[in-house]
């Protein structure tokens, strides 16, 4: 007897549906505005009584006058206030089973809290204390300087670290926030007064936005107003900084004469997310080198065996961006690897992609987006990327439509426009 439940025949396998046919929807956020004008974007969802709050300050290295001031200030936020030591600060968050982190990027710097929803009332005053009364202790600064100098010495021996620094210099210039890299003496030039001045301007008085997700308490707006509704929210005047790309295009660097592996970086400048070609090029990038079944992986890893992995991607910068190809390979095959990258560019320029391969790329990209919408934390992360880049929900749906409808002919035209070797910077570090 065939077992059926509400018409379901369990002896018949369910139909396979291509991801490209999914009707993906981005759950809308609810926006709150605190008494001081701070925007709060919230997603109330999830099965567990947990939540995340992220404070995003316009306090990245774009705004610093001296290298490392932004990153160091951000790091020292939780390393002691006037009334609590670094140990006491961390002990408080650990006592409630929460996790507090901070991070500094090019344009923004963040403080993020993950906690049980029932404990958020006890934790928000502690976060407020860090944002208004951080002490930037001299002893904590000294430990940070010592640790970071040691870490830098270790990293400078790695070809991939050096390659990552240098390719950004060639693309943007060493004085640009995207291209400026750290030297040991930069740590020595730091002092407490510099850090405190930056903290006062860009944290205590500066502009910030908040992103909240999870199972949210009914009195969330009141809690946020009580703890952060009186903080400064002054506009930050964005600096206009021009790129100064290198006039040379090809570089070969010997970082370790005894090294057996080379780090290859091939990159070109590219417009940001507001450019009409950006979403279309995201599809071309996936086809070219954006996932495990891409052209670069199939050729250079699977066929030639030059590397364990090779990837291409568009950098997620707010102002300028770049199209980057990145891999590590045996130093004796680095030049051959570069030749094969250019061969794949040529193939995409000369021949339209077949229907089967294009369907594979569409399904991969739609499946990736589906995974990014799995839970409130992933949803708010996607909204955060959209909002901080000055976009709206149309960007999400335009992206879906582009993946579903872009033609092989359009991809070939884009390859002819952008995948031209003479426009790429080329670097090998051994």
Short mmCIF file of C-alpha atoms in Angstrom, two decimals:
data_model
loop_
_atom_site.label_atom_id
_atom_site.label_comp_id
_atom_site.label_asym_id
_atom_site.label_seq_id
_atom_site.Cartn_x
_atom_site.Cartn_y
_atom_site.Cartn_z
CA UNK A 1 0.00 0.00 0.00
CA UNK A 2 1.37 3.42 -0.96
CA UNK A 3 1.84 5.64 2.08
CA UNK A 4 0.33 9.06 1.56
CA UNK A 5 0.07 12.06 3.83
CA UNK A 6 -2.10 14.87 2.48
CA UNK A 7 -1.52 13.61 -1.03
CA UNK A 8 2.26 13.05 -0.63
CA UNK A 9 3.46 9.84 -2.31
CA UNK A 10 6.61 8.78 -0.44
CA UNK A 11 7.62 6.33 -3.15
CA UNK A 12 8.04 9.15 -5.64
CA UNK A 13 11.11 11.40 -5.31
CA UNK A 14 10.35 15.11 -5.07
CA UNK A 15 10.94 17.16 -8.19
CA UNK A 16 14.35 18.79 -8.54
CA UNK A 17 14.02 22.56 -8.83
CA UNK A 18 16.88 24.67 -10.15
CA UNK A 19 17.87 27.40 -7.72
CA UNK A 20 17.53 29.89 -10.56
CA UNK A 21 13.75 29.35 -10.32
CA UNK A 22 13.57 30.26 -6.63
CA UNK A 23 11.57 33.36 -5.77
CA UNK A 24 13.89 34.88 -3.19
CA UNK A 25 12.63 37.66 -0.94
CA UNK A 26 14.68 39.88 1.36
CA UNK A 27 12.85 40.26 4.66
CA UNK A 28 12.25 44.00 5.20
CA UNK A 29 13.84 45.74 8.15
CA UNK A 30 12.05 47.88 10.68
CA UNK A 31 13.71 51.25 11.19
CA UNK A 32 13.84 53.08 14.50
CA UNK A 33 15.24 56.57 15.08
CA UNK A 34 16.67 57.40 18.49
CA UNK A 35 16.24 60.76 20.22
CA UNK A 36 19.60 61.95 18.86
CA UNK A 37 18.71 61.05 15.28
CA UNK A 38 20.64 57.76 15.17
CA UNK A 39 19.13 55.29 12.72
CA UNK A 40 18.56 51.73 13.98
CA UNK A 41 17.78 48.96 11.48
CA UNK A 42 16.19 45.86 13.00
CA UNK A 43 15.22 42.34 11.94
CA UNK A 44 12.99 40.60 14.50
CA UNK A 45 13.21 36.90 13.64
CA UNK A 46 14.73 33.58 14.65
CA UNK A 47 13.84 30.53 16.68
CA UNK A 48 16.24 31.06 19.60
CA UNK A 49 16.26 33.76 22.28
CA UNK A 50 19.49 35.33 21.04
CA UNK A 51 20.27 38.64 19.37
CA UNK A 52 23.05 40.76 17.94
CA UNK A 53 23.63 44.50 18.02
CA UNK A 54 26.23 46.25 15.91
CA UNK A 55 27.29 49.88 16.28
CA UNK A 56 28.83 51.16 13.04
CA UNK A 57 30.87 54.35 13.41
CA UNK A 58 32.31 56.40 10.58
CA UNK A 59 35.72 55.97 12.16
CA UNK A 60 37.77 53.88 9.76
CA UNK A 61 41.26 54.61 8.54
CA UNK A 62 39.75 56.92 5.89
CA UNK A 63 39.44 59.55 8.64
CA UNK A 64 42.79 59.24 10.39
CA UNK A 65 45.67 61.70 9.90
CA UNK A 66 48.32 59.19 10.97
CA UNK A 67 48.55 55.51 10.13
CA UNK A 68 47.11 53.05 12.69
CA UNK A 69 45.28 55.63 14.81
CA UNK A 70 41.82 54.39 13.75
CA UNK A 71 42.62 50.68 14.16
CA UNK A 72 44.37 51.14 17.50
CA UNK A 73 41.60 53.31 18.93
CA UNK A 74 39.04 50.71 17.92
CA UNK A 75 41.07 47.87 19.44
CA UNK A 76 41.54 49.64 22.78
CA UNK A 77 37.84 50.45 23.23
CA UNK A 78 37.29 47.38 25.41
CA UNK A 79 40.67 47.46 27.15
CA UNK A 80 39.63 49.51 30.12
CA UNK A 81 37.56 52.52 31.16
CA UNK A 82 38.12 55.05 33.94
CA UNK A 83 36.30 52.73 36.35
CA UNK A 84 37.04 49.23 35.02
CA UNK A 85 40.19 47.42 33.99
CA UNK A 86 40.37 45.43 30.76
CA UNK A 87 39.92 42.28 32.84
CA UNK A 88 36.79 43.61 34.53
CA UNK A 89 35.29 44.71 31.21
CA UNK A 90 35.78 41.29 29.66
CA UNK A 91 34.64 39.50 32.82
CA UNK A 92 31.33 41.39 32.75
CA UNK A 93 30.48 40.29 29.21
CA UNK A 94 31.62 36.73 29.86
CA UNK A 95 29.51 36.51 33.02
CA UNK A 96 26.38 36.96 30.90
CA UNK A 97 27.54 34.50 28.26
CA UNK A 98 27.89 37.24 25.65
CA UNK A 99 30.52 38.04 23.07
CA UNK A 100 31.74 41.59 22.40
CA UNK A 101 33.97 42.27 19.44
CA UNK A 102 35.30 45.28 17.57
CA UNK A 103 36.75 45.74 14.10
CA UNK A 104 38.16 48.56 12.00
CA UNK A 105 37.76 48.84 8.24
CA UNK A 106 38.55 51.46 5.62
CA UNK A 107 35.55 53.75 6.08
CA UNK A 108 33.89 52.35 9.19
CA UNK A 109 34.70 50.84 12.56
CA UNK A 110 32.35 48.59 14.50
CA UNK A 111 31.49 47.31 17.95
CA UNK A 112 29.33 44.18 17.93
CA UNK A 113 27.52 42.33 20.71
CA UNK A 114 26.03 38.82 20.59
CA UNK A 115 24.02 37.81 23.64
CA UNK A 116 20.96 36.10 25.07
CA UNK A 117 17.96 38.38 24.61
CA UNK A 118 17.11 38.23 28.31
CA UNK A 119 20.50 39.73 29.29
CA UNK A 120 20.63 42.66 26.86
CA UNK A 121 19.41 45.09 29.56
CA UNK A 122 22.45 44.28 31.74
CA UNK A 123 24.89 44.53 28.83
CA UNK A 124 23.93 47.75 27.08
CA UNK A 125 25.11 50.03 29.92
CA UNK A 126 28.51 48.32 29.73
CA UNK A 127 28.71 49.01 25.99
CA UNK A 128 27.74 52.62 26.62
CA UNK A 129 30.59 52.90 29.11
CA UNK A 130 33.06 51.77 26.45
CA UNK A 131 31.72 54.30 23.95
CA UNK A 132 31.74 57.25 26.34
CA UNK A 133 34.38 56.55 28.99
CA UNK A 134 37.13 54.42 27.47
CA UNK A 135 40.48 55.24 29.09
CA UNK A 136 42.95 54.11 26.40
CA UNK A 137 45.34 52.95 29.17
CA UNK A 138 49.05 53.44 28.53
CA UNK A 139 49.92 49.91 29.65
CA UNK A 140 47.34 48.39 27.30
CA UNK A 141 48.67 50.52 24.44
CA UNK A 142 52.22 49.31 25.18
CA UNK A 143 51.10 45.66 25.11
CA UNK A 144 49.23 46.24 21.85
CA UNK A 145 52.28 47.88 20.24
CA UNK A 146 54.57 45.04 21.29
CA UNK A 147 52.18 42.31 20.13
CA UNK A 148 51.40 43.94 16.80
CA UNK A 149 55.04 44.60 15.96
CA UNK A 150 55.82 40.96 16.61
CA UNK A 151 52.86 39.84 14.50
CA UNK A 152 53.99 42.14 11.68
CA UNK A 153 57.50 40.64 11.72
CA UNK A 154 56.05 37.16 11.40
CA UNK A 155 53.61 38.14 8.63
CA UNK A 156 56.27 39.90 6.59
CA UNK A 157 57.92 36.53 6.06
CA UNK A 158 54.79 35.24 4.28
CA UNK A 159 54.54 35.84 0.55
CA UNK A 160 50.73 36.05 0.60
CA UNK A 161 50.79 38.81 3.22
CA UNK A 162 53.34 40.85 1.29
CA UNK A 163 51.47 40.34 -1.97
CA UNK A 164 48.21 41.53 -0.42
CA UNK A 165 49.88 44.75 0.73
CA UNK A 166 51.70 45.51 -2.49
CA UNK A 167 48.88 44.93 -4.96
CA UNK A 168 46.74 47.51 -3.12
CA UNK A 169 49.62 49.99 -3.28
CA UNK A 170 49.84 49.55 -7.04
CA UNK A 171 46.08 49.96 -7.45
CA UNK A 172 45.46 52.93 -5.16
CA UNK A 173 48.77 54.46 -4.10
CA UNK A 174 50.61 54.17 -0.80
CA UNK A 175 49.01 57.34 0.62
CA UNK A 176 45.45 56.23 -0.15
CA UNK A 177 43.53 54.56 2.74
CA UNK A 178 43.04 51.43 0.60
CA UNK A 179 46.73 51.22 -0.25
CA UNK A 180 48.41 52.45 2.92
CA UNK A 181 50.11 49.63 4.79
CA UNK A 182 51.68 49.27 8.21
CA UNK A 183 55.36 49.66 9.02
CA UNK A 184 56.95 48.84 12.37
CA UNK A 185 57.74 52.48 13.09
CA UNK A 186 54.04 53.34 12.75
CA UNK A 187 53.37 51.54 16.03
CA UNK A 188 56.15 53.46 17.76
CA UNK A 189 54.66 56.81 16.69
CA UNK A 190 51.34 56.14 18.41
CA UNK A 191 50.56 57.99 21.63
CA UNK A 192 47.60 58.11 23.98
CA UNK A 193 46.61 61.70 23.19
CA UNK A 194 46.26 60.97 19.46
CA UNK A 195 44.05 58.00 20.22
CA UNK A 196 41.91 59.87 22.71
CA UNK A 197 41.40 62.79 20.32
CA UNK A 198 40.27 60.38 17.58
CA UNK A 199 38.03 58.55 20.07
CA UNK A 200 36.43 61.79 21.22
CA UNK A 201 35.76 63.04 17.68
CA UNK A 202 34.65 59.86 15.94
CA UNK A 203 33.10 57.77 18.76
CA UNK A 204 31.84 60.05 21.51
CA UNK A 205 30.74 62.80 19.12
CA UNK A 206 30.79 61.11 15.72
CA UNK A 207 28.03 59.75 13.52
CA UNK A 208 26.96 56.12 13.85
CA UNK A 209 24.19 53.74 12.83
CA UNK A 210 23.00 50.53 14.46
CA UNK A 211 21.97 47.11 13.15
CA UNK A 212 19.98 44.78 15.43
CA UNK A 213 18.78 41.25 14.69
CA UNK A 214 17.38 38.17 16.42
CA UNK A 215 14.58 37.66 18.93
CA UNK A 216 14.21 41.25 20.02
CA UNK A 217 12.78 42.41 23.38
CA UNK A 218 9.51 44.35 23.34
CA UNK A 219 11.20 47.37 24.96
CA UNK A 220 14.14 47.48 22.55
CA UNK A 221 13.57 51.09 21.46
CA UNK A 222 13.41 52.27 25.08
CA UNK A 223 16.58 50.36 25.99
CA UNK A 224 18.49 51.85 23.08
CA UNK A 225 17.24 55.37 23.79
CA UNK A 226 18.14 55.09 27.48
CA UNK A 227 21.69 54.00 26.72
CA UNK A 228 22.56 55.65 23.40
CA UNK A 229 19.88 58.25 22.65
CA UNK A 230 21.96 61.08 24.11
CA UNK A 231 25.28 60.25 22.40
CA UNK A 232 26.77 62.61 19.86
CA UNK A 233 25.67 62.09 16.28
CA UNK A 234 27.50 64.86 14.47
CA UNK A 235 27.89 64.58 10.68
CA UNK A 236 31.32 63.45 9.52
CA UNK A 237 32.70 65.30 6.55
CA UNK A 238 34.05 62.69 4.19
CA UNK A 239 37.49 63.37 2.79
CA UNK A 240 37.97 63.42 -0.95
CA UNK A 241 41.04 61.27 -1.53
CA UNK A 242 42.28 60.52 -5.03
CA UNK A 243 43.93 57.28 -6.03
CA UNK A 244 47.53 57.39 -7.27
CA UNK A 245 47.97 54.09 -9.12
CA UNK A 246 51.37 52.92 -10.24
CA UNK A 247 52.45 53.71 -13.79
CA UNK A 248 54.11 50.28 -14.01
CA UNK A 249 51.99 47.17 -14.45
CA UNK A 250 54.22 44.16 -13.83
CA UNK A 251 56.11 43.39 -10.63
CA UNK A 252 58.27 40.48 -9.44
CA UNK A 253 59.33 40.57 -5.78
CA UNK A 254 61.74 38.23 -3.95
CA UNK A 255 60.64 38.27 -0.33
CA UNK A 256 62.33 34.98 0.60
CA UNK A 257 65.04 33.66 -1.70
CA UNK A 258 64.60 30.20 -0.16
CA UNK A 259 60.83 30.16 -0.65
CA UNK A 260 59.24 27.44 -2.74
CA UNK A 261 55.84 29.11 -3.18
CA UNK A 262 54.85 32.27 -4.97
CA UNK A 263 51.84 34.47 -4.36
CA UNK A 264 50.19 35.71 -7.54
CA UNK A 265 47.92 38.75 -7.66
CA UNK A 266 46.40 40.11 -10.86
CA UNK A 267 44.08 43.08 -10.47
CA UNK A 268 42.55 46.05 -12.22
CA UNK A 269 40.63 49.09 -10.94
CA UNK A 270 36.87 48.75 -11.15
CA UNK A 271 33.89 51.03 -10.36
CA UNK A 272 31.89 50.66 -7.15
CA UNK A 273 28.42 49.16 -6.69
CA UNK A 274 26.66 52.20 -8.17
CA UNK A 275 28.07 51.53 -11.64
CA UNK A 276 25.50 50.02 -14.06
CA UNK A 277 27.89 47.18 -14.97
CA UNK A 278 28.61 46.08 -11.40
CA UNK A 279 25.81 43.52 -10.99
CA UNK A 280 26.40 42.06 -14.44
CA UNK A 281 30.13 41.74 -13.78
CA UNK A 282 29.34 39.85 -10.58
CA UNK A 283 27.92 37.10 -12.81
CA UNK A 284 30.90 37.24 -15.16
CA UNK A 285 33.23 37.04 -12.16
CA UNK A 286 31.51 33.90 -10.86
CA UNK A 287 31.91 32.29 -14.27
CA UNK A 288 35.54 33.38 -14.48
CA UNK A 289 36.85 32.61 -10.98
CA UNK A 290 34.19 33.16 -8.34
CA UNK A 291 33.43 29.59 -7.23
CA UNK A 292 34.81 26.06 -7.21
CA UNK A 293 33.35 25.24 -10.65
CA UNK A 294 34.73 28.38 -12.32
CA UNK A 295 36.95 28.56 -15.40
CA UNK A 296 40.06 29.41 -13.39
CA UNK A 297 39.57 26.53 -10.94
CA UNK A 298 38.81 24.02 -13.68
CA UNK A 299 41.89 24.95 -15.66
CA UNK A 300 44.58 25.97 -13.17
CA UNK A 301 43.69 23.66 -10.27
CA UNK A 302 41.92 20.68 -11.82
CA UNK A 303 43.63 20.45 -15.21
CA UNK A 304 47.11 21.92 -14.68
CA UNK A 305 47.51 21.23 -10.95
CA UNK A 306 49.40 24.49 -10.40
CA UNK A 307 47.53 25.46 -7.22
CA UNK A 308 45.15 24.20 -4.54
CA UNK A 309 42.82 27.09 -5.27
CA UNK A 310 42.46 30.25 -7.34
CA UNK A 311 39.76 32.85 -6.95
CA UNK A 312 38.61 36.13 -8.46
CA UNK A 313 36.42 38.70 -6.74
CA UNK A 314 35.36 42.34 -6.68
CA UNK A 315 36.67 44.14 -3.62
CA UNK A 316 33.92 45.35 -1.27
CA UNK A 317 35.01 48.98 -0.97
CA UNK A 318 32.61 51.89 -0.68
CA UNK A 319 34.49 54.36 -2.88
CA UNK A 320 36.76 52.82 -5.50
CA UNK A 321 36.97 49.09 -6.06
CA UNK A 322 39.08 46.54 -7.93
CA UNK A 323 38.73 43.22 -9.71
CA UNK A 324 41.23 40.81 -8.15
CA UNK A 325 42.58 37.38 -9.07
CA UNK A 326 44.44 35.70 -6.21
CA UNK A 327 46.33 32.42 -5.82
CA UNK A 328 49.40 30.75 -4.36
CA UNK A 329 51.39 28.38 -6.56
CA UNK A 330 54.80 26.74 -6.76
CA UNK A 331 57.30 29.42 -7.72
CA UNK A 332 58.33 27.45 -10.80
CA UNK A 333 54.78 27.61 -12.22
CA UNK A 334 53.78 31.17 -11.30
CA UNK A 335 54.45 32.50 -14.78
CA UNK A 336 52.56 29.62 -16.34
CA UNK A 337 49.67 30.33 -13.97
CA UNK A 338 49.52 33.95 -15.14
CA UNK A 339 49.52 32.82 -18.77
CA UNK A 340 46.58 30.52 -18.11
CA UNK A 341 44.65 33.32 -16.38
CA UNK A 342 45.06 35.45 -19.50
CA UNK A 343 44.06 32.51 -21.66
CA UNK A 344 40.79 32.21 -19.76
CA UNK A 345 40.21 35.94 -20.22
CA UNK A 346 40.76 35.49 -23.95
CA UNK A 347 38.33 32.57 -24.13
CA UNK A 348 35.62 34.64 -22.44
CA UNK A 349 36.24 37.50 -24.86
CA UNK A 350 36.23 35.29 -27.94
CA UNK A 351 33.52 32.68 -27.25
CA UNK A 352 30.08 33.04 -25.60
CA UNK A 353 29.47 30.79 -22.61
CA UNK A 354 27.31 27.72 -23.25
CA UNK A 355 23.82 27.31 -21.84
CA UNK A 356 24.75 24.48 -19.46
CA UNK A 357 27.68 26.34 -17.89
CA UNK A 358 25.67 29.54 -17.57
CA UNK A 359 22.86 27.63 -15.82
CA UNK A 360 25.42 26.21 -13.39
CA UNK A 361 26.62 29.73 -12.57
CA UNK A 362 23.07 31.02 -12.16
CA UNK A 363 22.21 28.15 -9.79
CA UNK A 364 25.39 28.66 -7.77
CA UNK A 365 24.76 32.38 -7.33
CA UNK A 366 21.09 31.94 -6.42
CA UNK A 367 21.99 29.17 -3.98
CA UNK A 368 24.60 31.39 -2.35
CA UNK A 369 22.06 34.18 -1.87
CA UNK A 370 19.60 31.68 -0.41
CA UNK A 371 22.25 30.63 2.12
CA UNK A 372 22.88 34.29 2.98
CA UNK A 373 19.21 34.67 3.91
CA UNK A 374 19.24 31.79 6.41
CA UNK A 375 18.51 33.48 9.71
CA UNK A 376 18.24 37.00 11.12
CA UNK A 377 21.99 37.57 11.49
CA UNK A 378 22.61 36.80 7.81
CA UNK A 379 19.67 38.96 6.73
CA UNK A 380 20.82 42.00 8.72
CA UNK A 381 24.35 41.53 7.34
CA UNK A 382 22.98 41.80 3.80
CA UNK A 383 20.98 44.89 4.72
CA UNK A 384 24.04 46.39 6.36
CA UNK A 385 26.04 46.01 3.15
CA UNK A 386 23.25 47.60 1.14
CA UNK A 387 22.72 50.53 3.52
CA UNK A 388 26.37 51.39 4.11
CA UNK A 389 26.95 51.47 0.35
CA UNK A 390 24.14 54.01 -0.06
CA UNK A 391 21.80 51.58 -1.85
CA UNK A 392 18.26 50.31 -1.25
CA UNK A 393 16.28 47.08 -1.61
CA UNK A 394 16.11 47.56 -5.38
CA UNK A 395 19.78 46.60 -5.46
CA UNK A 396 18.92 43.17 -4.06
CA UNK A 397 16.10 42.51 -6.52
CA UNK A 398 18.07 43.93 -9.44
CA UNK A 399 20.83 41.50 -8.52
CA UNK A 400 18.39 38.57 -8.59
CA UNK A 401 16.98 39.69 -11.93
CA UNK A 402 20.47 40.09 -13.41
CA UNK A 403 21.48 36.58 -12.37
CA UNK A 404 18.32 35.13 -13.91
CA UNK A 405 18.27 37.07 -17.17
CA UNK A 406 21.79 38.08 -18.24
CA UNK A 407 22.62 36.55 -21.61
CA UNK A 408 25.75 34.87 -22.92
CA UNK A 409 26.13 37.75 -25.37
CA UNK A 410 26.09 40.35 -22.58
CA UNK A 411 28.73 38.41 -20.64
CA UNK A 412 30.93 38.23 -23.72
CA UNK A 413 30.60 42.00 -24.23
CA UNK A 414 31.57 42.60 -20.60
CA UNK A 415 34.59 40.32 -20.98
CA UNK A 416 35.66 42.27 -24.06
CA UNK A 417 35.26 45.50 -22.10
CA UNK A 418 36.94 44.55 -18.80
CA UNK A 419 38.99 41.34 -19.16
CA UNK A 420 41.86 42.88 -21.09
CA UNK A 421 45.33 41.88 -19.79
CA UNK A 422 46.88 45.26 -20.56
CA UNK A 423 44.60 46.87 -17.95
CA UNK A 424 45.61 44.53 -15.11
CA UNK A 425 48.41 44.92 -12.60
CA UNK A 426 50.45 41.76 -12.29
CA UNK A 427 52.44 40.75 -9.19
CA UNK A 428 54.39 37.68 -8.10
CA UNK A 429 55.93 37.54 -4.62
CA UNK A 430 58.20 34.61 -3.75
#
